[in-house]
CSV table of C-alpha atoms and ligand atoms in Angstrom, one decimal:
chain,number,residue,atom,x,y,z
A,141,ASP,CA,-4.9,211.2,-66.7
A,142,GLY,CA,-7.8,213.5,-66.0
A,143,GLU,CA,-5.9,216.7,-66.3
A,144,VAL,CA,-4.6,216.0,-69.7
A,145,THR,CA,-7.9,214.9,-71.1
A,146,ASN,CA,-9.7,218.0,-69.7
A,147,ASP,CA,-7.8,220.2,-72.1
A,148,ASN,CA,-9.5,218.4,-74.9
A,149,VAL,CA,-13.1,218.4,-73.6
A,150,ASP,CA,-15.1,220.4,-76.0
A,151,ARG,CA,-18.6,218.8,-75.4
A,152,ASP,CA,-20.7,216.7,-73.2
A,153,VAL,CA,-20.3,218.8,-70.1
A,154,VAL,CA,-23.2,218.5,-67.6
A,155,ILE,CA,-23.4,221.2,-65.0
A,156,VAL,CA,-25.1,219.9,-61.9
A,157,PRO,CA,-26.2,222.3,-59.2
A,158,ALA,CA,-26.4,221.1,-55.6
A,159,ALA,CA,-28.6,223.6,-54.0
A,160,THR,CA,-31.9,224.6,-52.5
A,161,ILE,CA,-34.6,227.0,-53.5
A,162,GLY,CA,-33.6,230.6,-54.2
A,163,CYS,CA,-29.9,229.9,-54.5
A,164,GLY,CA,-29.8,231.3,-58.1
A,165,LYS,CA,-29.6,228.1,-60.1
A,166,THR,CA,-32.0,229.2,-62.8
A,167,THR,CA,-30.4,232.7,-62.9
A,168,ILE,CA,-27.0,231.2,-63.6
A,169,ALA,CA,-28.4,228.7,-66.2
A,170,LEU,CA,-30.2,231.5,-68.1
A,171,SER,CA,-27.0,233.5,-68.1
A,172,LEU,CA,-24.9,230.6,-69.4
A,173,ARG,CA,-27.5,230.0,-72.1
A,174,SER,CA,-27.4,233.6,-73.3
A,175,LEU,CA,-23.7,234.0,-73.1
A,176,PHE,CA,-22.7,230.7,-74.7
A,177,GLY,CA,-25.7,229.1,-76.1
A,178,TRP,CA,-25.5,226.2,-73.6
A,179,GLY,CA,-28.4,224.1,-72.9
A,180,HIS,CA,-30.9,224.2,-69.9
A,181,VAL,CA,-33.4,221.8,-68.5
A,182,GLN,CA,-35.6,222.8,-65.7
A,183,ASN,CA,-37.1,220.0,-63.6
A,184,ASP,CA,-40.4,221.8,-63.3
A,185,ASN,CA,-40.9,221.6,-67.0
A,186,ILE,CA,-40.8,217.9,-67.0
A,187,THR,CA,-44.4,217.0,-66.8
A,188,VAL,CA,-44.5,213.3,-67.0
A,189,GLN,CA,-46.6,211.5,-64.3
A,190,LYS,CA,-44.3,208.6,-63.9
A,191,GLY,CA,-40.5,208.2,-64.1
A,192,LYS,CA,-39.8,211.9,-63.7
A,193,PRO,CA,-36.1,211.5,-62.7
A,194,ARG,CA,-35.4,209.3,-65.8
A,195,ALA,CA,-37.3,211.8,-68.1
A,196,PHE,CA,-35.3,214.7,-66.6
A,197,ALA,CA,-32.0,212.8,-67.3
A,198,ASN,CA,-33.2,212.0,-70.9
A,199,ALA,CA,-34.0,215.7,-71.5
A,200,CYS,CA,-30.5,216.5,-70.4
A,201,CYS,CA,-29.0,214.1,-72.8
A,202,LYS,CA,-31.1,215.5,-75.6
A,203,GLU,CA,-29.7,219.0,-74.9
A,204,LEU,CA,-26.2,217.6,-75.4
A,205,GLU,CA,-27.0,216.5,-79.0
A,206,GLU,CA,-27.2,220.1,-79.9
A,207,ARG,CA,-25.1,221.9,-77.4
A,208,PRO,CA,-21.7,221.3,-75.9
A,209,ALA,CA,-22.7,221.9,-72.3
A,210,MET,CA,-26.0,222.1,-70.4
A,211,VAL,CA,-27.3,222.9,-66.9
A,212,ALA,CA,-29.4,220.1,-65.2
A,213,ASP,CA,-31.5,222.7,-63.2
A,214,ARG,CA,-33.0,221.0,-60.3
A,215,ASN,CA,-31.8,221.1,-56.6
A,216,ASN,CA,-30.0,217.8,-56.6
A,217,HIS,CA,-29.7,218.4,-52.8
A,218,GLN,CA,-29.5,214.7,-52.0
A,219,LYS,CA,-27.0,212.0,-52.8
A,220,ARG,CA,-29.6,209.8,-54.3
A,221,GLU,CA,-30.6,212.5,-56.8
A,222,ARG,CA,-26.9,213.0,-57.8
A,223,LYS,CA,-26.4,209.4,-58.1
A,224,GLN,CA,-29.5,208.9,-60.3
A,225,LEU,CA,-28.5,211.8,-62.6
A,226,ILE,CA,-24.9,210.8,-63.0
A,227,GLU,CA,-25.8,207.1,-63.7
A,228,ASP,CA,-28.7,207.8,-66.1
A,229,ILE,CA,-26.9,210.4,-68.1
A,230,SER,CA,-23.8,208.2,-68.3
A,231,ARG,CA,-25.8,205.2,-69.7
A,232,THR,CA,-26.7,207.4,-72.8
A,233,VAL,CA,-23.6,209.7,-72.9
A,234,PRO,CA,-20.8,207.5,-71.6
A,235,ASN,CA,-18.2,210.3,-71.9
A,236,ALA,CA,-20.2,213.0,-70.1
A,237,HIS,CA,-18.2,215.2,-67.8
A,238,PHE,CA,-20.1,216.2,-64.7
A,239,VAL,CA,-19.4,219.5,-63.1
A,240,CYS,CA,-20.9,220.2,-59.6
A,241,LEU,CA,-22.1,223.7,-59.0
A,242,ASN,CA,-21.9,223.3,-55.2
A,243,TYR,CA,-23.9,225.9,-53.4
A,244,VAL,CA,-22.1,225.2,-50.1
A,245,HIS,CA,-24.6,224.6,-47.3
A,246,ASP,CA,-22.7,224.4,-43.9
A,247,ARG,CA,-25.1,224.0,-41.1
A,248,SER,CA,-23.3,226.7,-39.2
A,249,ASN,CA,-24.3,229.1,-42.1
A,250,TYR,CA,-27.9,228.2,-42.3
A,251,ASN,CA,-29.3,231.5,-40.9
A,252,SER,CA,-27.5,233.6,-43.5
A,253,ILE,CA,-28.6,231.3,-46.3
A,254,ARG,CA,-32.2,231.4,-45.1
A,255,ALA,CA,-32.0,235.2,-44.9
A,256,ALA,CA,-30.6,235.4,-48.5
A,257,THR,CA,-32.9,232.9,-50.2
A,258,ARG,CA,-36.1,233.9,-48.4
A,259,GLU,CA,-35.5,237.6,-49.3
A,260,ARG,CA,-35.0,236.6,-53.0
A,261,VAL,CA,-37.9,234.4,-53.3
A,262,LEU,CA,-40.5,236.2,-51.1
A,263,SER,CA,-39.7,239.6,-52.3
A,264,ARG,CA,-40.6,238.7,-55.8
A,265,GLY,CA,-43.6,236.7,-54.7
A,266,ASP,CA,-46.1,239.0,-56.4
A,267,ASN,CA,-44.8,237.8,-59.7
A,268,HIS,CA,-44.9,234.3,-58.8
A,269,GLN,CA,-47.9,232.4,-60.3
A,270,THR,CA,-48.3,229.9,-57.6
A,271,ILE,CA,-48.2,232.4,-54.9
A,272,GLN,CA,-50.3,234.8,-56.8
A,273,ALA,CA,-53.0,232.2,-57.1
A,274,GLY,CA,-53.2,232.4,-53.4
A,275,SER,CA,-52.5,228.8,-52.8
A,276,LYS,CA,-49.3,229.3,-51.0
A,277,GLY,CA,-48.7,232.1,-48.6
A,278,PRO,CA,-45.2,233.0,-47.4
A,279,ASP,CA,-45.4,230.5,-44.6
A,280,ALA,CA,-46.0,227.6,-46.9
A,281,VAL,CA,-43.2,228.7,-49.1
A,282,ILE,CA,-40.8,229.0,-46.2
A,283,GLU,CA,-41.8,225.5,-45.1
A,284,ILE,CA,-41.0,224.0,-48.5
A,285,MET,CA,-37.7,225.9,-48.6
A,286,GLU,CA,-36.9,224.6,-45.1
A,287,GLY,CA,-37.6,221.1,-46.2
A,288,PHE,CA,-34.9,221.3,-48.8
A,289,MET,CA,-32.5,222.8,-46.4
A,290,HIS,CA,-33.2,220.1,-43.8
A,291,ARG,CA,-32.7,217.3,-46.3
A,292,PHE,CA,-29.5,218.8,-47.9
A,293,GLU,CA,-26.7,216.4,-48.1
A,294,PRO,CA,-23.4,218.1,-48.5
A,295,VAL,CA,-21.2,217.2,-51.5
A,296,ASP,CA,-18.4,214.9,-50.5
A,297,PRO,CA,-16.1,214.6,-53.6
A,298,GLU,CA,-14.3,211.7,-51.9
A,299,SER,CA,-17.1,209.3,-51.8
A,300,SER,CA,-19.9,207.9,-53.9
A,301,PRO,CA,-21.9,209.3,-55.7
A,302,ASP,CA,-20.0,212.7,-55.6
A,303,ASP,CA,-16.8,211.1,-56.6
A,304,GLY,CA,-18.5,210.9,-60.0
A,305,PHE,CA,-18.0,214.7,-60.4
A,306,HIS,CA,-15.0,215.5,-62.5
A,307,MET,CA,-15.0,218.9,-61.0
A,308,VAL,CA,-16.7,220.6,-58.0
A,309,ILE,CA,-17.1,224.4,-58.0
A,310,ASP,CA,-17.9,225.8,-54.6
A,311,ILE,CA,-20.0,228.9,-54.6
A,312,ASP,CA,-21.7,230.7,-51.7
A,313,PRO,CA,-25.5,230.7,-51.8
A,314,THR,CA,-25.5,234.2,-50.0
A,315,ALA,CA,-23.3,235.8,-52.7
A,316,SER,CA,-24.8,237.5,-55.8
A,317,SER,CA,-25.6,235.5,-58.8
A,318,ARG,CA,-23.3,237.9,-60.7
A,319,ASP,CA,-20.3,237.1,-58.6
A,320,ASN,CA,-21.1,233.4,-58.7
A,321,LEU,CA,-21.5,233.5,-62.5
A,322,GLU,CA,-18.0,235.0,-62.9
A,323,ILE,CA,-16.5,232.3,-60.6
A,324,VAL,CA,-18.3,229.5,-62.6
A,325,ILE,CA,-17.1,230.9,-66.0
A,326,ASN,CA,-13.5,231.4,-64.8
A,327,ARG,CA,-13.3,227.9,-63.4
A,328,LEU,CA,-14.7,226.2,-66.4
A,329,TYR,CA,-12.6,228.3,-68.8
A,330,ALA,CA,-9.4,227.2,-66.8
A,331,GLU,CA,-10.5,223.6,-66.8
A,332,TYR,CA,-12.1,223.1,-70.2
A,333,PRO,CA,-10.6,225.7,-72.6
A,334,LYS,CA,-11.9,224.0,-75.7
A,335,LEU,CA,-15.5,224.2,-74.5
A,336,PHE,CA,-15.2,227.8,-75.3
A,337,ALA,CA,-13.4,227.5,-78.6
A,338,GLY,CA,-14.0,230.4,-80.8
A,339,GLN,CA,-15.8,232.5,-78.2
A,340,ASP,CA,-14.1,235.4,-76.4
A,341,MET,CA,-14.4,235.5,-72.6
A,342,PRO,CA,-17.4,237.6,-71.8
A,343,SER,CA,-16.6,241.1,-70.5
A,344,SER,CA,-17.7,242.3,-67.1
A,345,GLU,CA,-20.4,244.2,-68.9
A,346,ASP,CA,-21.6,241.1,-70.8
A,347,MET,CA,-21.9,239.2,-67.5
A,348,ASP,CA,-23.9,242.1,-65.9
A,349,ALA,CA,-26.2,242.3,-68.9
A,350,ALA,CA,-26.7,238.3,-68.9
A,351,ILE,CA,-27.6,238.5,-65.2
A,352,ASP,CA,-29.9,241.4,-65.5
A,353,ALA,CA,-31.8,239.8,-68.5
A,354,ALA,CA,-32.0,236.4,-66.5
A,355,MET,CA,-33.5,238.2,-63.5
A,356,LYS,CA,-36.1,239.9,-65.6
A,357,ASP,CA,-37.0,236.7,-67.2
A,358,TYR,CA,-37.2,234.8,-64.0
A,359,THR,CA,-39.8,232.5,-62.7
A,360,VAL,CA,-39.5,231.0,-59.1
A,361,ASP,CA,-40.5,227.5,-59.0
A,362,ILE,CA,-41.8,226.2,-55.6
A,363,LYS,CA,-42.3,222.5,-55.9
A,364,HIS,CA,-42.0,219.8,-53.3
A,365,GLU,CA,-39.5,217.7,-55.3
B,169,IDP,P1,-33.3,228.9,-57.9
B,169,IDP,O1,-33.4,228.5,-59.3
B,169,IDP,O2,-32.0,228.4,-57.2
B,169,IDP,O3,-34.5,228.6,-57.1
B,169,IDP,P2,-33.5,231.6,-59.0
B,169,IDP,O4,-34.9,231.2,-59.5
B,169,IDP,O5,-32.3,231.7,-60.0
B,169,IDP,O6,-33.1,230.5,-57.8
B,169,IDP,O7,-33.5,232.9,-58.2
B,169,IDP,C1,-34.6,233.1,-57.2
B,169,IDP,C2,-35.0,234.5,-57.3
B,169,IDP,O8,-33.9,235.4,-56.9
B,169,IDP,C3,-35.4,235.0,-58.7
B,169,IDP,O9,-36.4,235.9,-58.5
B,169,IDP,C4,-34.1,235.7,-59.1
B,169,IDP,O10,-34.4,236.6,-60.1
B,169,IDP,C5,-33.6,236.2,-57.8
B,169,IDP,N1,-32.1,236.4,-57.9
B,169,IDP,C6,-31.2,235.5,-58.3
B,169,IDP,N2,-30.0,235.9,-58.1
B,169,IDP,C7,-30.1,237.1,-57.4
B,169,IDP,C8,-29.1,238.0,-56.9
B,169,IDP,O11,-27.9,237.9,-57.0
B,169,IDP,N3,-29.7,239.1,-56.2
B,169,IDP,C9,-31.0,239.3,-56.1
B,169,IDP,N4,-31.9,238.5,-56.6
B,169,IDP,C10,-31.4,237.3,-57.3
């Protein structure tokens, strides 16, 4: 059964955030890339005019040709996006293992999530190209962020499409990316030990350094979809 096979999983792991803007998806993805050499596809780097969801899935599959695991870095905040990603990747990589990075969004916690994500995104606005260009002031950015929060559909591992996840890791969008990174690594290490074959568990200092580098490297992408 699933538990037995997980011990042998050493490749084709797709990490799928379910999140909104500013939760720390890219920061975690860059950290996993620097610590373990895992792949990373950012939705905003997919520039095709038509069929963007499919192109995103194809780019994820391509990463798996070279790397044992990868992060499918987009918000995946609605069930139809999660369904599309799981279905399209599975067509090319039938044995893919999907791990949901579930940035839990309880409606009762929305004010704290707003405070945390706005602070992160707006406080670095000077460095954000789109904002710098003057086309989007803080109000417009907040509106886009609100749109994602409003549309967010919680992950329900009991029903389709979220029952397609082999594992759901709950993390708190208001916690630091450093703390969330450690939770993610510990859970993956426990579930898929062979995915880390030959690599030591990173030390606390390694994780600090990976997060620091990721936050220096950052770009905040504000897009409508
Ligand atoms: P997203 O990919 O979910 O939209 P990121 O781009 O990773 O979120 O993060 C949004 C902004 O917040 C970036 O400027 C990033 O450097 C910063 N950030 C990420 N995690 C933390 C944290 O734990 N504390 C403070 N700032 C953070």
